Short mmCIF file of C-alpha atoms in Angstrom, two decimals:
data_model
loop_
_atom_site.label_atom_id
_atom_site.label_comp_id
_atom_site.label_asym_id
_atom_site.label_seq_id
_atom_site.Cartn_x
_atom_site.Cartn_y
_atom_site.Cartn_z
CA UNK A 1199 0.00 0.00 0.00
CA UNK A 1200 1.31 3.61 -1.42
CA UNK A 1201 -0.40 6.75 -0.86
CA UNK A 1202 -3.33 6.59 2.03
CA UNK A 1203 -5.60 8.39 -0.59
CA UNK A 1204 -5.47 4.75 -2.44
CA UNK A 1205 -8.10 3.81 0.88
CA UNK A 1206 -10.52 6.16 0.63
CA UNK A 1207 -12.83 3.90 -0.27
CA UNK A 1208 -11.41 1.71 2.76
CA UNK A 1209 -11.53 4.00 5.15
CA UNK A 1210 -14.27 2.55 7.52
CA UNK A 1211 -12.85 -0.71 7.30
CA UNK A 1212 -9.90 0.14 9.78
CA UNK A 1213 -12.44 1.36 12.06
CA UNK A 1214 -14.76 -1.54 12.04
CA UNK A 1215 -12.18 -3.60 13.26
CA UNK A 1216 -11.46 -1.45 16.24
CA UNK A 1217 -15.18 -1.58 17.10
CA UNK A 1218 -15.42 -4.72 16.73
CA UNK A 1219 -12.42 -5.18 18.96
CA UNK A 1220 -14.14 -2.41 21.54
CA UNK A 1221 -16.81 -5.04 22.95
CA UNK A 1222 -15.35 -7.90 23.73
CA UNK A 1223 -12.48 -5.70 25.58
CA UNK A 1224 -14.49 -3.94 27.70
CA UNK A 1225 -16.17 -6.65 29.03
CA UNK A 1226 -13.08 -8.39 29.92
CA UNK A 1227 -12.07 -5.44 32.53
CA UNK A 1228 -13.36 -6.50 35.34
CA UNK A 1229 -11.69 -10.39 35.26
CA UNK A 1230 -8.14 -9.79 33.17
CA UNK A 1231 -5.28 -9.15 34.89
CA UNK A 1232 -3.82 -5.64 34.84
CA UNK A 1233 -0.94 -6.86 32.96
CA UNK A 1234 -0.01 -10.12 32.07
CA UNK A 1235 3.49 -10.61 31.52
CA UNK A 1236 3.55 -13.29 28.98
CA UNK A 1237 1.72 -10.91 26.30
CA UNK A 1238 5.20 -9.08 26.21
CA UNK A 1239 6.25 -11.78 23.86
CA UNK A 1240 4.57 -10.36 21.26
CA UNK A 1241 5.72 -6.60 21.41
CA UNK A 1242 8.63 -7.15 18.95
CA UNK A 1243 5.50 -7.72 16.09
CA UNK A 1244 5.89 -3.83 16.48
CA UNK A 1245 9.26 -2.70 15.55
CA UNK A 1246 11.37 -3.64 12.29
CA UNK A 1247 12.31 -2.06 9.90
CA UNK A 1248 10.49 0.94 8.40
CA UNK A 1249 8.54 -0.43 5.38
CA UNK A 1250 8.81 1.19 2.31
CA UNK A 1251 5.53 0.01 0.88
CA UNK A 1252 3.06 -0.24 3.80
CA UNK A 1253 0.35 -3.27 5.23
CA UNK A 1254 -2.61 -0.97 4.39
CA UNK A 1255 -4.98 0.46 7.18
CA UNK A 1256 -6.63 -2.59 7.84
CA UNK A 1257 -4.17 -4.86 8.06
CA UNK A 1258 -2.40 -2.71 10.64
CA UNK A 1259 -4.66 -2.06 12.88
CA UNK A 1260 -5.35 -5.37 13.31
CA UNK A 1261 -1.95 -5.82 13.94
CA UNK A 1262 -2.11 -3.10 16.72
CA UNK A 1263 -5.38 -4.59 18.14
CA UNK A 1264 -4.22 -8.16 18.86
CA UNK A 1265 -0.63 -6.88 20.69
CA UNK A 1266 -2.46 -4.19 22.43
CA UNK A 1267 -5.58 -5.73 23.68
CA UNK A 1268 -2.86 -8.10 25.14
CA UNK A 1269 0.05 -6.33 25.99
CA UNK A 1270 -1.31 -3.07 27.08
CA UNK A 1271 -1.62 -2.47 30.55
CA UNK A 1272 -5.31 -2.61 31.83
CA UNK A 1273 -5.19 0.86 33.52
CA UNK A 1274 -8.70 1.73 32.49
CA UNK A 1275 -9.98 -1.48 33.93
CA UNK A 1276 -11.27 -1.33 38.01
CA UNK A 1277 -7.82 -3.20 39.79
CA UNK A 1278 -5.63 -0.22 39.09
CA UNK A 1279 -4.58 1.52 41.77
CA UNK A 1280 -1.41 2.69 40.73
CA UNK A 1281 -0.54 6.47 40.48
CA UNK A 1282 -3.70 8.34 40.96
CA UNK A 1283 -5.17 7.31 37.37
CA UNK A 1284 -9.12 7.24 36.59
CA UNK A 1285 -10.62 5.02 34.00
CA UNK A 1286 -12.87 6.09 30.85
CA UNK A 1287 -16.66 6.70 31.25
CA UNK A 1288 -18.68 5.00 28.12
CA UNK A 1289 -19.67 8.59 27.70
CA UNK A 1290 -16.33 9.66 27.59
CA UNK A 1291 -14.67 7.24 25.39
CA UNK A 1292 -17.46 7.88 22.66
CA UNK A 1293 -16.87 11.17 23.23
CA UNK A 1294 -12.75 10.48 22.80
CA UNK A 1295 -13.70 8.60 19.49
CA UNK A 1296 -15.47 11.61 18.03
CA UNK A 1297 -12.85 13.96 18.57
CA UNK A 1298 -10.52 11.71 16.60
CA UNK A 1299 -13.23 11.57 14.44
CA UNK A 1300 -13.56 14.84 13.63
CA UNK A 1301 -10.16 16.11 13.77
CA UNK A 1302 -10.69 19.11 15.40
CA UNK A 1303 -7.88 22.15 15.99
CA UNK A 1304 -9.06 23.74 19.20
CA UNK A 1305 -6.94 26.81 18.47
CA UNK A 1306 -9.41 29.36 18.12
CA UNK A 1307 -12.79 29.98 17.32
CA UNK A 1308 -11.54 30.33 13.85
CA UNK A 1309 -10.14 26.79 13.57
CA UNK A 1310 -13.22 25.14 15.18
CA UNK A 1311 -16.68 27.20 16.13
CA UNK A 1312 -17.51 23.51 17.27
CA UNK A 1313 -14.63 23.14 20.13
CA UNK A 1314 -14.43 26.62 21.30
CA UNK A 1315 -18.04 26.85 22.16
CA UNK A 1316 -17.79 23.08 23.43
CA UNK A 1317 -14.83 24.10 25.82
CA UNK A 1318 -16.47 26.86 26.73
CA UNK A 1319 -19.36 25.12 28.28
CA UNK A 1320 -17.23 22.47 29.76
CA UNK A 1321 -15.20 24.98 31.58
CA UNK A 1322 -18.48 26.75 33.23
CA UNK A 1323 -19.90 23.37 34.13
CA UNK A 1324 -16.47 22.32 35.50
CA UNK A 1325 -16.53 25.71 37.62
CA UNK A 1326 -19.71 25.40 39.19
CA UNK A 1327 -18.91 21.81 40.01
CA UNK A 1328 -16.54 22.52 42.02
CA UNK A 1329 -18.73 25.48 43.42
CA UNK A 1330 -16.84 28.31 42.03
CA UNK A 1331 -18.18 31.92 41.73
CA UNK A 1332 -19.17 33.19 38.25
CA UNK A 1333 -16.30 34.86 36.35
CA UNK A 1334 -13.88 32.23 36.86
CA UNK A 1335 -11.70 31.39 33.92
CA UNK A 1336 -9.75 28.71 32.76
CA UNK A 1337 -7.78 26.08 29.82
CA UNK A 1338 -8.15 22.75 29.79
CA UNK A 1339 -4.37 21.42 29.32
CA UNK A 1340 -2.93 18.13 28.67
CA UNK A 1341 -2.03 16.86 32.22
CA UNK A 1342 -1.84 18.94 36.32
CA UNK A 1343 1.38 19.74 35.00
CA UNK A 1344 0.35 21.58 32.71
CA UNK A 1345 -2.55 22.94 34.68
CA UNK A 1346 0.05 23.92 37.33
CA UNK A 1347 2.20 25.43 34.46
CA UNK A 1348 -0.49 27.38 33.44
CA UNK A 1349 -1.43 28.39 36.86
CA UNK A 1350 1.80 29.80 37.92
CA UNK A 1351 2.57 31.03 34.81
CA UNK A 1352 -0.29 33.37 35.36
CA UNK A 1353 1.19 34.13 38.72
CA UNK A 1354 4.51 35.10 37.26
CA UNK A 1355 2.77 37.73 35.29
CA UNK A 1356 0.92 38.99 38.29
CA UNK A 1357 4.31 39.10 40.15
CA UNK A 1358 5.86 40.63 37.83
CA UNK A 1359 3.44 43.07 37.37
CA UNK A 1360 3.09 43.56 41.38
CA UNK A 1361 7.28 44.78 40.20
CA UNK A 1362 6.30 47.06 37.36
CA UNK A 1363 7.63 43.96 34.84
CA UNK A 1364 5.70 42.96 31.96
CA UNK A 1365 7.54 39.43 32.22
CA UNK A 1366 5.82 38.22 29.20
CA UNK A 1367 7.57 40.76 26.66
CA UNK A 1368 10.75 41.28 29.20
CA UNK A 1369 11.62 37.93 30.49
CA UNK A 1370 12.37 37.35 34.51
CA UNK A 1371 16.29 38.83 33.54
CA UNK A 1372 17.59 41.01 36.23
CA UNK A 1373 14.67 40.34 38.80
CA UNK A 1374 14.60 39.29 42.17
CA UNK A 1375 13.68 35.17 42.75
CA UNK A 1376 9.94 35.01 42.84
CA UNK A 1377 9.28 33.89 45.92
CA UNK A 1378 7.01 30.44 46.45
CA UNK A 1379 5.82 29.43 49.73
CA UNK A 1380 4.44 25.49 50.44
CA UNK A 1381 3.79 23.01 52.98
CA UNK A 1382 5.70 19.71 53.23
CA UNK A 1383 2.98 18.32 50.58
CA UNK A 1384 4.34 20.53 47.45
CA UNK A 1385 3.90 18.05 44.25
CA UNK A 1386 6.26 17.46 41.79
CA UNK A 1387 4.65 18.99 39.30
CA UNK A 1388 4.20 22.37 40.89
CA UNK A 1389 7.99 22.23 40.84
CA UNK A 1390 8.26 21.00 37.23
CA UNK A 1391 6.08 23.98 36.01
CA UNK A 1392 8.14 26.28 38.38
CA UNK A 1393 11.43 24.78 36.67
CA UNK A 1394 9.41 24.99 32.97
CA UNK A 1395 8.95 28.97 34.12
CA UNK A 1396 12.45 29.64 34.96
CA UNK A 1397 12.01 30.16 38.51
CA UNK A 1398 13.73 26.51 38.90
CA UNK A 1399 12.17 23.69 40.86
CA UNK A 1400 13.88 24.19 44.09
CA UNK A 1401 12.38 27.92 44.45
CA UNK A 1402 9.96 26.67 46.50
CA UNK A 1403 10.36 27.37 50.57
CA UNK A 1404 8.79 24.81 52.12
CA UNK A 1405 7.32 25.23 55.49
CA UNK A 1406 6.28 22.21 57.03
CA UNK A 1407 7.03 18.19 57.35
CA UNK A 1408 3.80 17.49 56.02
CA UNK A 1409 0.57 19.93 55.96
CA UNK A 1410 1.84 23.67 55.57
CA UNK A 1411 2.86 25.08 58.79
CA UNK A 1412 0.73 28.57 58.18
CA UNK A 1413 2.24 30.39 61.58
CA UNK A 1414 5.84 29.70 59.83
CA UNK A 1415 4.53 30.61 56.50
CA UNK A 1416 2.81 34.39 58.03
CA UNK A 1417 6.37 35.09 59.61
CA UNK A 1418 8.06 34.63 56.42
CA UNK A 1419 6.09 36.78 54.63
CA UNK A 1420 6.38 39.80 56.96
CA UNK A 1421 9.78 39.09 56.66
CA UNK A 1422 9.36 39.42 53.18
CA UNK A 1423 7.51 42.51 52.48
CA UNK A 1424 7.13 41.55 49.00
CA UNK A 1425 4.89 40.04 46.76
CA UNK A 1426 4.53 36.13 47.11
CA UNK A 1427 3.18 33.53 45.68
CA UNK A 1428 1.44 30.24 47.85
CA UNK A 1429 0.58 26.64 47.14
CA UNK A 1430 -1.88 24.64 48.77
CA UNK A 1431 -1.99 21.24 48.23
CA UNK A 1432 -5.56 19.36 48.14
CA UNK A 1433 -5.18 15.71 48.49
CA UNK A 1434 -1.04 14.85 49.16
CA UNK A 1435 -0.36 11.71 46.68
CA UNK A 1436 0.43 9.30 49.58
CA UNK A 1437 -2.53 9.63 51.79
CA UNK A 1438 -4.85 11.80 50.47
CA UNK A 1439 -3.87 14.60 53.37
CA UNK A 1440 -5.04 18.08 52.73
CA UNK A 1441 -3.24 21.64 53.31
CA UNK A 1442 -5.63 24.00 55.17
CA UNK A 1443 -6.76 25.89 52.55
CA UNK A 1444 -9.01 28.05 54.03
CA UNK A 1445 -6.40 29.14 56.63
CA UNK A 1446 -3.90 29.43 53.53
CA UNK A 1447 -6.42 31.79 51.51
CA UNK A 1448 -6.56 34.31 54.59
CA UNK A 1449 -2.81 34.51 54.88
CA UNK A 1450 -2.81 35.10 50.98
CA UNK A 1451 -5.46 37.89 51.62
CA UNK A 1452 -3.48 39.44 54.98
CA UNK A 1453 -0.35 39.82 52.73
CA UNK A 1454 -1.66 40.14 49.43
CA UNK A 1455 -0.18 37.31 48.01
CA UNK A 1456 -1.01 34.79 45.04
CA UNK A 1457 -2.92 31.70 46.07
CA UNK A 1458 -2.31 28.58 43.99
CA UNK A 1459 -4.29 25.04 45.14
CA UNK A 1460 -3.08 21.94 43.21
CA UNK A 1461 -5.63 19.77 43.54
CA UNK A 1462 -4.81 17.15 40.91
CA UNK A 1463 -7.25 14.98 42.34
CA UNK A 1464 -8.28 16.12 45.59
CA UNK A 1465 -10.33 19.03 43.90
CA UNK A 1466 -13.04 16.16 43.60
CA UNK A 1467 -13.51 16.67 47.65
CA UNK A 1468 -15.95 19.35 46.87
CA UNK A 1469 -18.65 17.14 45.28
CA UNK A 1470 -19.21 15.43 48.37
CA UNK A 1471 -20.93 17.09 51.64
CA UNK A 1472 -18.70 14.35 53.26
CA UNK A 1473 -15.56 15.80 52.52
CA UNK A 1474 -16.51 19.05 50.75
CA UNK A 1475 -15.17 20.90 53.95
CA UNK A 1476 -11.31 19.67 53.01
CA UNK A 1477 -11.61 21.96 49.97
CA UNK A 1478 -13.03 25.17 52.48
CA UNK A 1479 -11.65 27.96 51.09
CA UNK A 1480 -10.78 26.94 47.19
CA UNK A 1481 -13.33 29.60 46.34
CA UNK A 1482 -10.84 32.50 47.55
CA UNK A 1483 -7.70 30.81 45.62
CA UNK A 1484 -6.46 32.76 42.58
CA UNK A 1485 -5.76 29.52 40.67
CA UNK A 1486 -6.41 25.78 40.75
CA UNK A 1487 -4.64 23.30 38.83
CA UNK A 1488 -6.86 19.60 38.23
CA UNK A 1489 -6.60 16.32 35.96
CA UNK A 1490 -9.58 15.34 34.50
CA UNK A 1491 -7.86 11.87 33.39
CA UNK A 1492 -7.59 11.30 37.07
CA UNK A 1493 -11.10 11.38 39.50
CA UNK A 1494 -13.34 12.53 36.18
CA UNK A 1495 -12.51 9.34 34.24
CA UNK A 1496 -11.57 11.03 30.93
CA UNK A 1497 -9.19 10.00 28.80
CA UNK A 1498 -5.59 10.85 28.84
CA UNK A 1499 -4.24 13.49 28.38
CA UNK A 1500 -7.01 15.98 29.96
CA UNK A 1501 -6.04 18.85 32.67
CA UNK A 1502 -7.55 21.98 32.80
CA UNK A 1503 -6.15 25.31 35.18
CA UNK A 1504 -9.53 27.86 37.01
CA UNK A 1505 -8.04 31.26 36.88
CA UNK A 1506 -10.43 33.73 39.08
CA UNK A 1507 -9.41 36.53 36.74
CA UNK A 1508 -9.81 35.60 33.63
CA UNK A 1509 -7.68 38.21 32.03
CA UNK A 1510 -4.15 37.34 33.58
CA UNK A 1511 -4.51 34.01 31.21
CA UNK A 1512 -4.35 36.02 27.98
CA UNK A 1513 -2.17 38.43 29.36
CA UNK A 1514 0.73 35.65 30.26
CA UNK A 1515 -0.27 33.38 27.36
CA UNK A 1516 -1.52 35.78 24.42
CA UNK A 1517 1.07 34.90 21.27
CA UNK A 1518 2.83 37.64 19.39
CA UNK A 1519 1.12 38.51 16.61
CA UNK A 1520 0.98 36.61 13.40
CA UNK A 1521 -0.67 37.40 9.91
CA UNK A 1522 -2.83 34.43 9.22
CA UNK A 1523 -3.55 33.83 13.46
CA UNK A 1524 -5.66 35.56 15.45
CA UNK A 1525 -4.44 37.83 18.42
CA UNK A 1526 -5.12 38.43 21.73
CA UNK A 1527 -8.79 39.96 22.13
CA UNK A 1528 -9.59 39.27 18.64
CA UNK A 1529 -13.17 37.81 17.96
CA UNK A 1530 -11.66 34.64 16.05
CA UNK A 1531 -9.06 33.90 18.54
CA UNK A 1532 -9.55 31.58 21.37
CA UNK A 1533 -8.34 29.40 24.17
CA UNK A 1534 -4.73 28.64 22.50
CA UNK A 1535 -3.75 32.20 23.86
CA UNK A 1536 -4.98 31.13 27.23
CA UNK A 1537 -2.53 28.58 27.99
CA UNK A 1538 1.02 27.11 26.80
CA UNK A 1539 -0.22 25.01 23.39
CA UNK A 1540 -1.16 26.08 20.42
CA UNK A 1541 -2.04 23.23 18.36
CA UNK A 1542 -4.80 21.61 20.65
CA UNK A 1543 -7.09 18.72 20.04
CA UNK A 1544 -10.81 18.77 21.16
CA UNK A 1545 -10.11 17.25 24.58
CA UNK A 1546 -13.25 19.25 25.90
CA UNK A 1547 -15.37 16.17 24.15
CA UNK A 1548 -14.94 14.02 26.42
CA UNK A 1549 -15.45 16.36 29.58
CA UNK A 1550 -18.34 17.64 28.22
CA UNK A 1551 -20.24 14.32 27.22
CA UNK A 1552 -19.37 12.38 30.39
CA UNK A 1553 -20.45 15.89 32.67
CA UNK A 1554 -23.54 15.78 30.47
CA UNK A 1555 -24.34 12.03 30.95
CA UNK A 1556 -23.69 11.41 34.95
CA UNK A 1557 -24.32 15.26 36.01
CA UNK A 1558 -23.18 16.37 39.85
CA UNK A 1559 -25.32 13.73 41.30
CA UNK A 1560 -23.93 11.38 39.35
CA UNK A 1561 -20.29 12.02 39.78
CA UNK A 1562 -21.13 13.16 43.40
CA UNK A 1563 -22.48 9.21 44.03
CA UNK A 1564 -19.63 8.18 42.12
CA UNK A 1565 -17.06 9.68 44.46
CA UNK A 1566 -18.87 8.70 47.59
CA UNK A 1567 -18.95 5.36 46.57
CA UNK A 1568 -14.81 5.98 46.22
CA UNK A 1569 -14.83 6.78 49.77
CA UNK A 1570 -16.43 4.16 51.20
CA UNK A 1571 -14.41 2.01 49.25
CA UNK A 1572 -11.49 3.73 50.26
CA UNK A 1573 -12.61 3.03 53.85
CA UNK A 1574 -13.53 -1.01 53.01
CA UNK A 1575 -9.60 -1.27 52.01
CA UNK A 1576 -8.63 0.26 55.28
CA UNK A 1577 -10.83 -2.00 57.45
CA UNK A 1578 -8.89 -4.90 55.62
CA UNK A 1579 -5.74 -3.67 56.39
CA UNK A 1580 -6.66 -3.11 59.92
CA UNK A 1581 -8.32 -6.79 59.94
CA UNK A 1582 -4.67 -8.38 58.44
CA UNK A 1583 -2.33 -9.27 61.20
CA UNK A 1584 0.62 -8.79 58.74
CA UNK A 1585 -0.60 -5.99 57.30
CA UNK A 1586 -0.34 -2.47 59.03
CA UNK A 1587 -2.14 1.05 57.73
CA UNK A 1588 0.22 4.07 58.03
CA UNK A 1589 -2.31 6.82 58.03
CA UNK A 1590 -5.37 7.91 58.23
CA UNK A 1591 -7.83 7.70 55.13
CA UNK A 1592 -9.68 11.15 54.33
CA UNK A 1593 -10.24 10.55 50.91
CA UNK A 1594 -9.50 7.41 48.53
CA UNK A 1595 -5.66 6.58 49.01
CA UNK A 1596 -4.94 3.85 51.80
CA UNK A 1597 -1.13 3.76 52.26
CA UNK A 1598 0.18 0.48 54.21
CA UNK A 1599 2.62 -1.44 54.21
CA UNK A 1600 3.19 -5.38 55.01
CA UNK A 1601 4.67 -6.48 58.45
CA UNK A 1602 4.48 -9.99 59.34
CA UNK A 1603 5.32 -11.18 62.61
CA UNK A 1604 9.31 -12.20 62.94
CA UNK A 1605 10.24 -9.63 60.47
CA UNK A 1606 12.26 -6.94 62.13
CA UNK A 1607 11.95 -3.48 61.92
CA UNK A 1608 15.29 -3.08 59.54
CA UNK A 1609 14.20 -5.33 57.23
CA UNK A 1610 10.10 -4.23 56.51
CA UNK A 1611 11.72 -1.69 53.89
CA UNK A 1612 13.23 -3.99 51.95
CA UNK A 1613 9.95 -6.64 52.28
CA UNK A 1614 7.75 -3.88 51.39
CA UNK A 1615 9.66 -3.05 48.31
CA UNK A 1616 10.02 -6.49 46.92
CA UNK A 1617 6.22 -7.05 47.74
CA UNK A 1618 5.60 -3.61 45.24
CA UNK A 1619 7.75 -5.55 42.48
CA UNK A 1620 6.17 -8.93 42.87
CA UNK A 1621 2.53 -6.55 42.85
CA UNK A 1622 3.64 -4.84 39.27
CA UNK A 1623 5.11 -8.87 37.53
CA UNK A 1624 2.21 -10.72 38.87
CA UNK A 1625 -0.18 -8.06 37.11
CA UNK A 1626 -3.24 -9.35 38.84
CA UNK A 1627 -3.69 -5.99 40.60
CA UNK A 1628 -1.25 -3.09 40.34
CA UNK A 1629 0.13 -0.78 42.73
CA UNK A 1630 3.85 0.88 43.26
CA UNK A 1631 5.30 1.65 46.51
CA UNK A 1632 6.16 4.94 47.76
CA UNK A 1633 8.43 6.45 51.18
CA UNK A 1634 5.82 7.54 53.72
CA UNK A 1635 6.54 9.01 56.31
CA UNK A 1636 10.51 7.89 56.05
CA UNK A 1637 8.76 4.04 55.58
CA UNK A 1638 8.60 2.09 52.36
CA UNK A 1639 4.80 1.25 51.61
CA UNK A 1640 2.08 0.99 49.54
CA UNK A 1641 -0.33 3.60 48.26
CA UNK A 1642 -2.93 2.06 46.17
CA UNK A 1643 -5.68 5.19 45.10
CA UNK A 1644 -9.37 4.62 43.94
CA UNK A 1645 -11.00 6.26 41.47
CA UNK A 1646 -11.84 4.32 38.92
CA UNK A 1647 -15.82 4.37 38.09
CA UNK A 1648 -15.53 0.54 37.39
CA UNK A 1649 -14.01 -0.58 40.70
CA UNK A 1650 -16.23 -2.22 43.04
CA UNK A 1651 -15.71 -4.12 47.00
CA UNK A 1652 -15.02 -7.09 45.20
CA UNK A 1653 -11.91 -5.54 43.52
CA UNK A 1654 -11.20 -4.08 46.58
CA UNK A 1655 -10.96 -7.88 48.38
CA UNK A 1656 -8.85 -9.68 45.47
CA UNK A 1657 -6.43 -6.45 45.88
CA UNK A 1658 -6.25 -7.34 49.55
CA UNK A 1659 -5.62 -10.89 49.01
CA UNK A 1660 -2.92 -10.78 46.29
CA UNK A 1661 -1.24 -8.78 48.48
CA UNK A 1662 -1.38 -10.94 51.38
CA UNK A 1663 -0.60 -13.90 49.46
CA UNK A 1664 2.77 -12.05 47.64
CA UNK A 1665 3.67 -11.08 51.51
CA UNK A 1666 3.30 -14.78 52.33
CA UNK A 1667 5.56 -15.88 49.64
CA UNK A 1668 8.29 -13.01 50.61
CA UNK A 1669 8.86 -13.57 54.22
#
C-alpha cells in the first residue's frame, strides 16, 4: 500500500475492526489481569524495519489490536490503583472517538466554532462543580502539569506586574527570585512547572514536614515585604492529606499574596458534603490546577487550570502577533492564547459528554462510593495481622505497608519493596510503593468508576498472598 488516498474507499474498514475489537475488551475489565506478563512476547511484532511500501490500514490495525488488547496495561480497567489514574466513562470514550473523528484544531474559534463553544461550556460546568463563583476562567491542558504550568505562569505575570515587569515581553532577567511558599505536601509537578517557568524547581520554601505550617509561612512573609506567591496542596499523593486551605487563603489575603491550590485529584472533595469541607476555602484561591484523566474518568491526556481573573490568562499566554492567526482579544481567537499550546485537540469532548451524561449527582455518588471504598480497604488492612495502615484515610488513598510477625523493623523496607515488584510482575492488581513518612509502603488510590468491594478484596488478598511468599 502507497499513498493513504489509495483507501478512501477503505476507510471505515480500519475502524470496524477497532469496534469490533471495543466489545469484547471492555467486558473483559473487570476479570483480566492488569498486565499479564507473557503478552510481552509479542511486542517485537511492532518494531522492524520501516517499510517502504506499507500493510494498508486494515491490516495494521489489526496488527495493533491483537498486541495491544494483550500487551497493554489494563489501567482503564477497576484493579488499578497505581498512580492516581481514573478510568474512561462510556460517555467519555465515545466522546474520545469523536474527537478523533472529527479532527478538530481547538486553536481558536476560527479553527473550530464547534470546540471553542464546546470548551467553553465544559469549563463553566467544570466551575460550578466545584462550586466556584461566576467569572472564573480557565484552559483545559494536557495533564496537572500543565494545569500547574499554566497556573503559575499566570502568577509570574501577576508578580511581575506587582514589580512594574511585563515578564511576558521582558523575560524574569535582572529580577529578584519570585518567591514560592508550600507546605511539606508541594507536588512534583508544581515544581516542574516552576522549573518549565524559569524560577527553577527548588524555588519553592517549604514550610512544614507534612501539611503547611501557616504560623511559619505568616512570619516569612512579613519578613518578606514583597509580593509572594502560595501553594496549597488538596489531596497529598500518599494519603490523600489536605493543606488547610481556608487558613492558607486568609494569609494570601493578609499579605496580598497569590494563592495557587493543586488539587490534581483532591479538587473532587468538593462534590461530596462528606468531605466538601477539606476543599473550604478553594473559592478565595487565585488559581487551581486539576486532571480530568484522574477522578473525572476522561481520557488521557485531559487537565484543565480555574483562573479567578480571567484576564491574567491572555495576558501571560496571548502569542505575538501573526498574519494568518488571530491575536489576543480578537473575535476569532480563542483558548490557545490562554494557555502554553497552540495546536490543541478537542479534549473538551470528552469532559463535556461524560459531565452531560452522569451530572453532579452522578459524579457526586460516584465519588462517595470511592470513599467508602477507600474506607472497606482500610478496614482490611486493619483486619490483616501482617498488614499495618500508616495513616489515616480522608479521601481514597490507603497507604500500608506489610509487616508480618518475625520480620524486624530493619528489614520491613526492603519486604515492602520487593512485595511492590512482585505486585507490578504478577499483574493481577497493580500498585507501586512509595516512602511515607521515612517508611517504604504501599499507596494504592481509587478512582476508577468501574471498581467495586469485590476488587477491593482480590487487591487485599494478592497482596497478602505475595507477603506470604516473601517472608
Amino acid at each position: 500500500m502507497a499513498d493513504p488516498i489509495g483507501e478512501i474507499a477503505l476507510a471505515a474498514a480500519a475502524l470496524d475492526r477497532v469496534h469490533a475489537a471495543a466489545g469484547p475488551y471492555l467486558a473483559s475489565l473487570a476479570d483480566r489481569p492488569v498486565l499479564d506478563p507473557a503478552a510481552a512476547k509479542l511486542l517485537p511484532e511492532l518494531g522492524g524495519s520501516l517499510p517502504d511500501d506499507g500493510a494498508g490500514g486494515a491490516e495494521t490495525v489489526e496488527r495493533l489490536l491483537r498486541v495491544g488488547t494483550a500487551a497493554a496495561t489494563t489501567s482503564s480497567g477497576p484493579r488499578f490503583f497505581h498512580f492516581v489514574t481514573g478510568g474512561v466513562t462510556p460517555a467519555a470514550l465515545a466522546a474520545d472517538w469523536t474527537a478523533s473523528l472529527l479532527d478538530q484544531n481547538a486553536f481558536a474559534r476560527v479553527s473550530s466554532s464547534f470546540a471553542h463553544e464546546t470548551e467553553t461550556v465544559v469549563l463553566d460546568w467544570l466551575r460550578d462543580l466545584f462550586g466556584l463563583p461566576r467569572g472564573w476562567g480557565g484552559a483545559l491542558v494536557a495533564s496537572a502539569t500543565f494545569a500547574n504550568f499554566t497556573s503559575l505562569g499566570c502568577a509570574t505575570h501577576w508578580w511581575g506586574a506587582r514589580h512594574g515587569r511585563d515578564t511576558v515581553g521582558q523575560g524574569l532577567t535582572g529580577m529578584p527570585r519570585m518567591p514560592v511558599l508550600s507546605g511539606g505536601y508541594v507536588h512534583a509537578s508544581a515544581r516542574k512547572a516552576l522549573q518549565m517557568l524559569g524560577h527553577g524547581r527548588d524555588s519553592v520554601e517549604v514550610y512544614g514536614d507534612g501539611r503547611a505550617d501557616v504560623g511559619a509561612m505568616r512570619r516569612r512573609l512579613a519578613e518578606l515585604n514583597a509580593p509572594a506567591v502560595i501553594i496549597g496542596n488538596a489531596g497529598e499523593v500518599n494519603a490523600g492529606d489536605f493543606d488547610p486551605i481556608g487558613e492558607l487563603a486568609d494569609l494570601a489575603e493578609e499579605f496580598g499574596a497569590w494563592l495557587h491550590v493543586d488539587g490534581a485529584f483532591g479538587l473532587f472533595a468538593a462534590l461530596s458534603p462528606r468531605t466538601r469541607h477539606l476543599t473550604d476555602g478553594i473559592d478565595r484561591a487565585d488559581s487551581i490546577a486539576a486532571d480530568g484523566h484522574k477522578w473525572l474518568n476522561v481520557p488521557y491526556e485531559s487537565g484543565f487550570a480555574l483562573v479567578k481573573d480571567t484576564a491574567r490568562l491572555g495576558a501571560a499566554f496571548g502569542m505575538p502577533g501573526a498574519a494568518y492567526l488571530p491575536g489576543p482579544g480578537d473575535p476569532s481567537g480563542g483558548y490557545a492564547l490562554y494557555g502554553p499550546e497552540s495546536s490543541r485537540r478537542a479534549r473538551a469532548l470528552p469532559i463535556w459528554a461524560t459531565l452531560s451524561a452522569y451530572g453532579r449527582n452522578g459524579y457526586r455518588q460516584m465519588v462517595e462510593r470511592h470513599l467508602d471504598l477507600a474506607q472497606h480497604l482500610a478496614r482490611r488492612v486493619d483486619e490483616a495481622p501482617e498488614l499495618e495502615r500508616l495513616a489515616d484515610v480522608p479521601l481514597c488513598i490507603v497507604c500500608f505497608r506489610a509487616r508480618p510477625a518475625g520480620v524486624p523493623e530493619e528489614a520491613l523496607d526492603e519486604l515492602n519493596r520487593r512485595i511492590g515488584a512482585a505486585l507490578i510482575e504478577d499483574g493481577r492488581v497493580y500498585a507501586g510503593t512509595t516512602v511515607y513518612d521515612g517508611r517504604v509502603a504501599l499507596r494504592p488510590a481509587i478512582v476508577n468508576w468501574r471498581t467495586t468491594e469485590s476488587d477491593i478484596d482480590v487487591f487485599v488478598e494478592v497482596v497478602r498472598e505475595l507477603t506470604r511468599r516473601a517472608v
